[in-house]
Short mmCIF file of C-alpha atoms in Angstrom, two decimals:
data_model
loop_
_atom_site.label_atom_id
_atom_site.label_comp_id
_atom_site.label_asym_id
_atom_site.label_seq_id
_atom_site.Cartn_x
_atom_site.Cartn_y
_atom_site.Cartn_z
CA UNK A 747 103.70 67.03 231.04
CA UNK A 748 102.52 68.32 234.43
CA UNK A 749 99.76 66.49 236.33
CA UNK A 750 97.46 69.43 236.82
CA UNK A 751 94.05 69.48 235.20
CA UNK A 752 91.39 72.07 234.65
CA UNK A 753 87.81 71.55 233.59
CA UNK A 754 86.05 72.65 231.58
CA UNK A 755 88.44 73.88 228.89
CA UNK A 756 85.78 76.15 227.42
CA UNK A 757 82.56 77.46 228.96
CA UNK A 758 79.90 79.80 227.61
CA UNK A 759 77.18 80.75 230.09
CA UNK A 760 74.51 83.35 230.59
CA UNK A 761 74.68 86.31 232.93
CA UNK A 762 73.68 85.57 236.50
CA UNK A 763 74.56 81.88 236.44
CA UNK A 764 76.65 80.26 239.16
CA UNK A 765 79.72 78.41 237.90
CA UNK A 766 82.59 76.44 239.35
CA UNK A 767 85.90 76.01 237.58
CA UNK A 768 87.68 72.84 238.61
CA UNK A 769 91.41 72.41 239.20
CA UNK A 770 93.10 69.24 240.37
CA UNK A 771 96.73 68.21 240.72
CA UNK A 772 98.19 64.83 241.51
CA UNK A 773 101.68 65.99 242.47
CA UNK A 774 100.92 66.52 246.16
CA UNK A 775 101.81 70.21 245.91
CA UNK A 776 100.99 72.40 248.87
CA UNK A 777 100.70 75.67 246.99
CA UNK A 778 98.02 76.32 244.41
CA UNK A 779 97.10 79.46 242.50
CA UNK A 780 94.40 80.92 240.29
CA UNK A 781 95.36 83.45 237.64
CA UNK A 782 93.24 85.50 235.26
CA UNK A 783 94.62 86.35 231.83
CA UNK A 784 93.10 88.52 229.14
CA UNK A 785 94.36 88.18 225.54
CA UNK A 786 97.83 89.64 225.09
CA UNK A 787 98.07 90.59 228.73
CA UNK A 788 100.03 89.28 231.69
CA UNK A 789 98.69 86.82 234.22
CA UNK A 790 97.12 88.34 237.32
CA UNK A 791 96.95 86.43 240.60
CA UNK A 792 93.39 86.30 241.95
CA UNK A 793 93.62 83.57 244.62
CA UNK A 794 96.23 81.34 246.21
CA UNK A 795 96.50 78.66 248.85
CA UNK A 796 99.35 77.38 251.00
CA UNK A 797 97.57 74.17 251.84
CA UNK A 798 94.34 72.64 253.07
CA UNK A 799 91.96 75.20 254.64
CA UNK A 800 94.30 78.03 253.64
CA UNK A 801 93.13 80.52 250.99
CA UNK A 802 94.09 84.11 250.30
CA UNK A 803 93.09 86.77 247.78
CA UNK A 804 95.68 87.76 245.22
CA UNK A 805 96.66 91.03 243.63
CA UNK A 806 93.70 91.42 241.32
CA UNK A 807 90.35 92.01 242.91
CA UNK A 808 87.95 89.26 241.97
CA UNK A 809 84.34 88.47 242.80
CA UNK A 810 85.17 84.78 242.74
CA UNK A 811 85.74 82.55 245.76
CA UNK A 812 87.89 79.48 246.26
CA UNK A 813 88.11 76.57 248.66
CA UNK A 814 90.84 74.08 249.58
CA UNK A 815 89.29 71.14 251.38
CA UNK A 816 91.70 68.62 249.86
CA UNK A 817 95.33 69.08 248.88
CA UNK A 818 94.73 68.07 245.29
CA UNK A 819 91.62 70.14 244.64
CA UNK A 820 91.27 73.94 244.34
CA UNK A 821 87.95 74.94 242.74
CA UNK A 822 87.02 78.53 241.87
CA UNK A 823 83.39 79.66 242.06
CA UNK A 824 81.53 82.61 240.62
CA UNK A 825 78.16 83.02 242.34
CA UNK A 826 76.70 85.25 239.63
CA UNK A 827 78.62 85.48 236.39
CA UNK A 828 78.77 88.76 234.46
CA UNK A 829 80.19 89.65 231.03
CA UNK A 830 83.11 91.37 232.79
CA UNK A 831 84.16 87.92 234.04
CA UNK A 832 84.90 86.82 230.48
CA UNK A 833 88.56 85.80 230.48
CA UNK A 834 90.96 82.88 230.61
CA UNK A 835 91.46 81.36 234.06
CA UNK A 836 94.69 79.47 234.74
CA UNK A 837 95.34 77.22 237.72
CA UNK A 838 98.88 76.45 238.89
CA UNK A 839 100.59 74.51 241.65
CA UNK A 840 104.05 74.29 243.17
CA UNK A 841 105.88 72.69 246.03
CA UNK A 842 106.45 74.69 249.17
CA UNK A 843 110.03 75.94 248.82
CA UNK A 844 112.62 75.87 251.57
CA UNK A 845 112.90 79.07 253.56
CA UNK A 846 114.77 81.67 251.51
CA UNK A 847 114.81 79.50 248.42
CA UNK A 848 111.76 79.71 246.24
CA UNK A 849 113.22 78.09 243.14
CA UNK A 850 110.49 75.48 242.96
CA UNK A 851 108.72 74.95 239.69
CA UNK A 852 105.19 76.22 239.08
CA UNK A 853 103.09 73.96 236.87
CA UNK A 854 100.10 75.32 235.01
CA UNK A 855 96.90 73.71 233.86
CA UNK A 856 95.60 74.13 230.33
CA UNK A 857 93.25 76.90 231.38
CA UNK A 858 89.51 77.51 231.20
CA UNK A 859 88.29 79.98 228.63
CA UNK A 860 85.13 81.53 230.13
CA UNK A 861 82.67 83.58 228.10
CA UNK A 862 79.70 85.17 229.82
CA UNK A 863 76.97 86.36 227.48
CA UNK B 448 106.95 98.69 242.39
CA UNK B 449 107.91 95.20 241.29
CA UNK B 450 107.69 94.95 237.54
CA UNK B 451 108.73 92.75 234.67
CA UNK B 452 109.11 94.30 231.21
CA UNK B 453 109.60 92.27 228.06
CA UNK B 454 110.70 93.24 224.58
CA UNK B 455 109.89 93.09 221.81
CA UNK B 456 106.14 92.82 222.22
CA UNK B 457 105.96 90.73 219.06
CA UNK B 458 108.46 89.24 216.66
CA UNK B 459 108.24 87.50 213.30
CA UNK B 460 111.15 85.41 212.04
CA UNK B 461 111.72 82.87 209.31
CA UNK B 462 112.08 79.20 210.09
CA UNK B 463 115.66 78.26 210.84
CA UNK B 464 116.67 81.70 212.05
CA UNK B 465 117.77 82.59 215.56
CA UNK B 466 116.20 85.19 217.82
CA UNK B 467 116.68 86.73 221.24
CA UNK B 468 113.96 87.90 223.60
CA UNK B 469 114.63 90.37 226.39
CA UNK B 470 113.36 90.71 229.95
CA UNK B 471 114.09 93.52 232.41
CA UNK B 472 112.83 93.40 235.96
CA UNK B 473 112.74 95.47 239.11
CA UNK B 474 111.57 92.72 241.45
CA UNK B 475 113.35 92.80 244.79
CA UNK B 476 114.46 90.88 246.72
CA UNK B 477 115.09 88.59 243.79
CA UNK B 478 114.67 84.84 244.12
CA UNK B 479 114.56 83.35 240.66
CA UNK B 480 113.62 84.02 237.05
CA UNK B 481 111.72 81.68 234.78
CA UNK B 482 110.92 81.62 231.12
CA UNK B 483 107.65 80.03 230.06
CA UNK B 484 106.26 79.16 226.64
CA UNK B 485 102.53 79.60 226.23
CA UNK B 486 100.75 78.30 223.16
CA UNK B 487 97.53 80.06 222.23
CA UNK B 488 94.68 78.99 224.50
CA UNK B 489 96.86 76.80 226.70
CA UNK B 490 98.67 77.09 230.00
CA UNK B 491 102.31 78.20 230.24
CA UNK B 492 104.98 75.51 230.16
CA UNK B 493 108.32 76.06 231.86
CA UNK B 494 111.46 76.33 229.71
CA UNK B 495 114.09 77.35 232.25
CA UNK B 496 114.40 78.53 235.83
CA UNK B 497 117.44 80.46 237.04
CA UNK B 498 118.52 81.53 240.50
CA UNK B 499 120.74 84.43 241.50
CA UNK B 500 123.99 82.53 241.05
CA UNK B 501 123.24 81.19 237.57
CA UNK B 502 124.33 83.15 234.49
CA UNK B 503 123.17 80.85 231.75
CA UNK B 504 121.03 77.77 231.35
CA UNK B 505 120.13 75.78 228.27
CA UNK B 506 117.19 73.57 227.42
CA UNK B 507 117.63 72.16 223.94
CA UNK B 508 117.47 75.03 221.46
CA UNK B 509 116.57 77.48 224.23
CA UNK B 510 119.33 79.30 226.14
CA UNK B 511 118.53 81.74 228.91
CA UNK B 512 120.96 84.23 230.41
CA UNK B 513 120.68 86.21 233.61
CA UNK B 514 122.55 89.30 234.77
CA UNK B 515 121.39 89.83 238.33
CA UNK B 516 123.41 93.03 238.64
CA UNK B 517 121.65 94.80 235.77
CA UNK B 518 118.41 92.83 236.38
CA UNK B 519 118.23 91.63 232.81
CA UNK B 520 117.57 88.28 231.23
CA UNK B 521 117.43 87.04 227.68
CA UNK B 522 116.06 83.96 225.98
CA UNK B 523 117.87 82.89 222.83
CA UNK B 524 116.17 80.49 220.45
CA UNK B 525 118.40 78.73 217.96
CA UNK B 526 117.34 77.34 214.60
CA UNK B 527 113.70 78.26 215.06
CA UNK B 528 110.92 75.87 214.11
CA UNK B 529 107.29 76.49 213.23
CA UNK B 530 106.31 74.96 216.57
CA UNK B 531 108.21 77.73 218.36
CA UNK B 532 105.38 80.11 217.48
CA UNK B 533 103.97 81.04 220.88
CA UNK B 534 104.07 83.67 223.60
CA UNK B 535 107.23 83.62 225.73
CA UNK B 536 106.69 84.87 229.24
CA UNK B 537 109.32 86.04 231.69
CA UNK B 538 108.36 85.41 235.32
CA UNK B 539 110.32 86.70 238.31
CA UNK B 540 109.85 85.44 241.85
CA UNK B 541 110.67 87.38 244.99
CA UNK B 542 112.00 85.98 248.23
CA UNK B 543 110.24 88.50 250.39
CA UNK B 544 107.50 86.14 251.45
CA UNK B 545 106.84 82.46 251.87
CA UNK B 546 104.57 82.62 248.85
CA UNK B 547 107.49 83.38 246.56
CA UNK B 548 105.25 85.80 244.68
CA UNK B 549 105.43 85.49 240.88
CA UNK B 550 105.58 88.62 238.74
CA UNK B 551 104.66 88.10 235.11
CA UNK B 552 105.73 89.99 232.03
CA UNK B 553 103.22 90.48 229.23
CA UNK B 554 105.15 88.13 227.01
CA UNK B 555 106.72 88.32 223.58
CA UNK B 556 104.54 86.91 220.83
CA UNK B 557 106.84 84.99 218.49
CA UNK B 558 105.68 83.93 215.05
CA UNK B 559 107.84 81.66 212.94
CA UNK B 560 107.10 81.69 209.23
CA UNK B 561 108.05 78.89 206.81
#
């Protein structure tokens, strides 16, 4: 089983609250990702990081923000949660592949199921 | 547009039977293709990863094939078990950037009945 952890697993909060979803990995991976997944739908990349102090927005527009102060830690923050943020959030990590060869494995956390009421 | 299409969307089979899931992609330039198993409410877990030069790869009762010319892949599950009930996701990575961007299919929801 992969050494990547997300907390909390489930979260129900009220509209307007600030929340932080935690993601940590102990594999020393440079690359980390946040995905959003609605039931029965594909994963959408919302944020990624190549390494410490490197963060980029993904394909899906998101009102969340991320930080990468330490290699192992990649938290995602919502300043003011809304019902439209209700979804499953998945964190993943992978090694930085060699140039031209990106066959490195991506490991996923268990996910955080967020419900905003 | 880079896309990954999976079929069928859902599948129900009886325990002990075999099944094959399909994945077609348009991702270019192609780097690798992965099959993941995702149990309900959990994160995806890797089953196989295949590069351009690999045609088939097995992992226990799971066998993946790849035809890079036709841009098709299949995942064959042999002697299905109840624990195989899950969503199976095809993920294709491009080599056009250092990120190795991952493109996800919507998955095939497999249900195995006793």
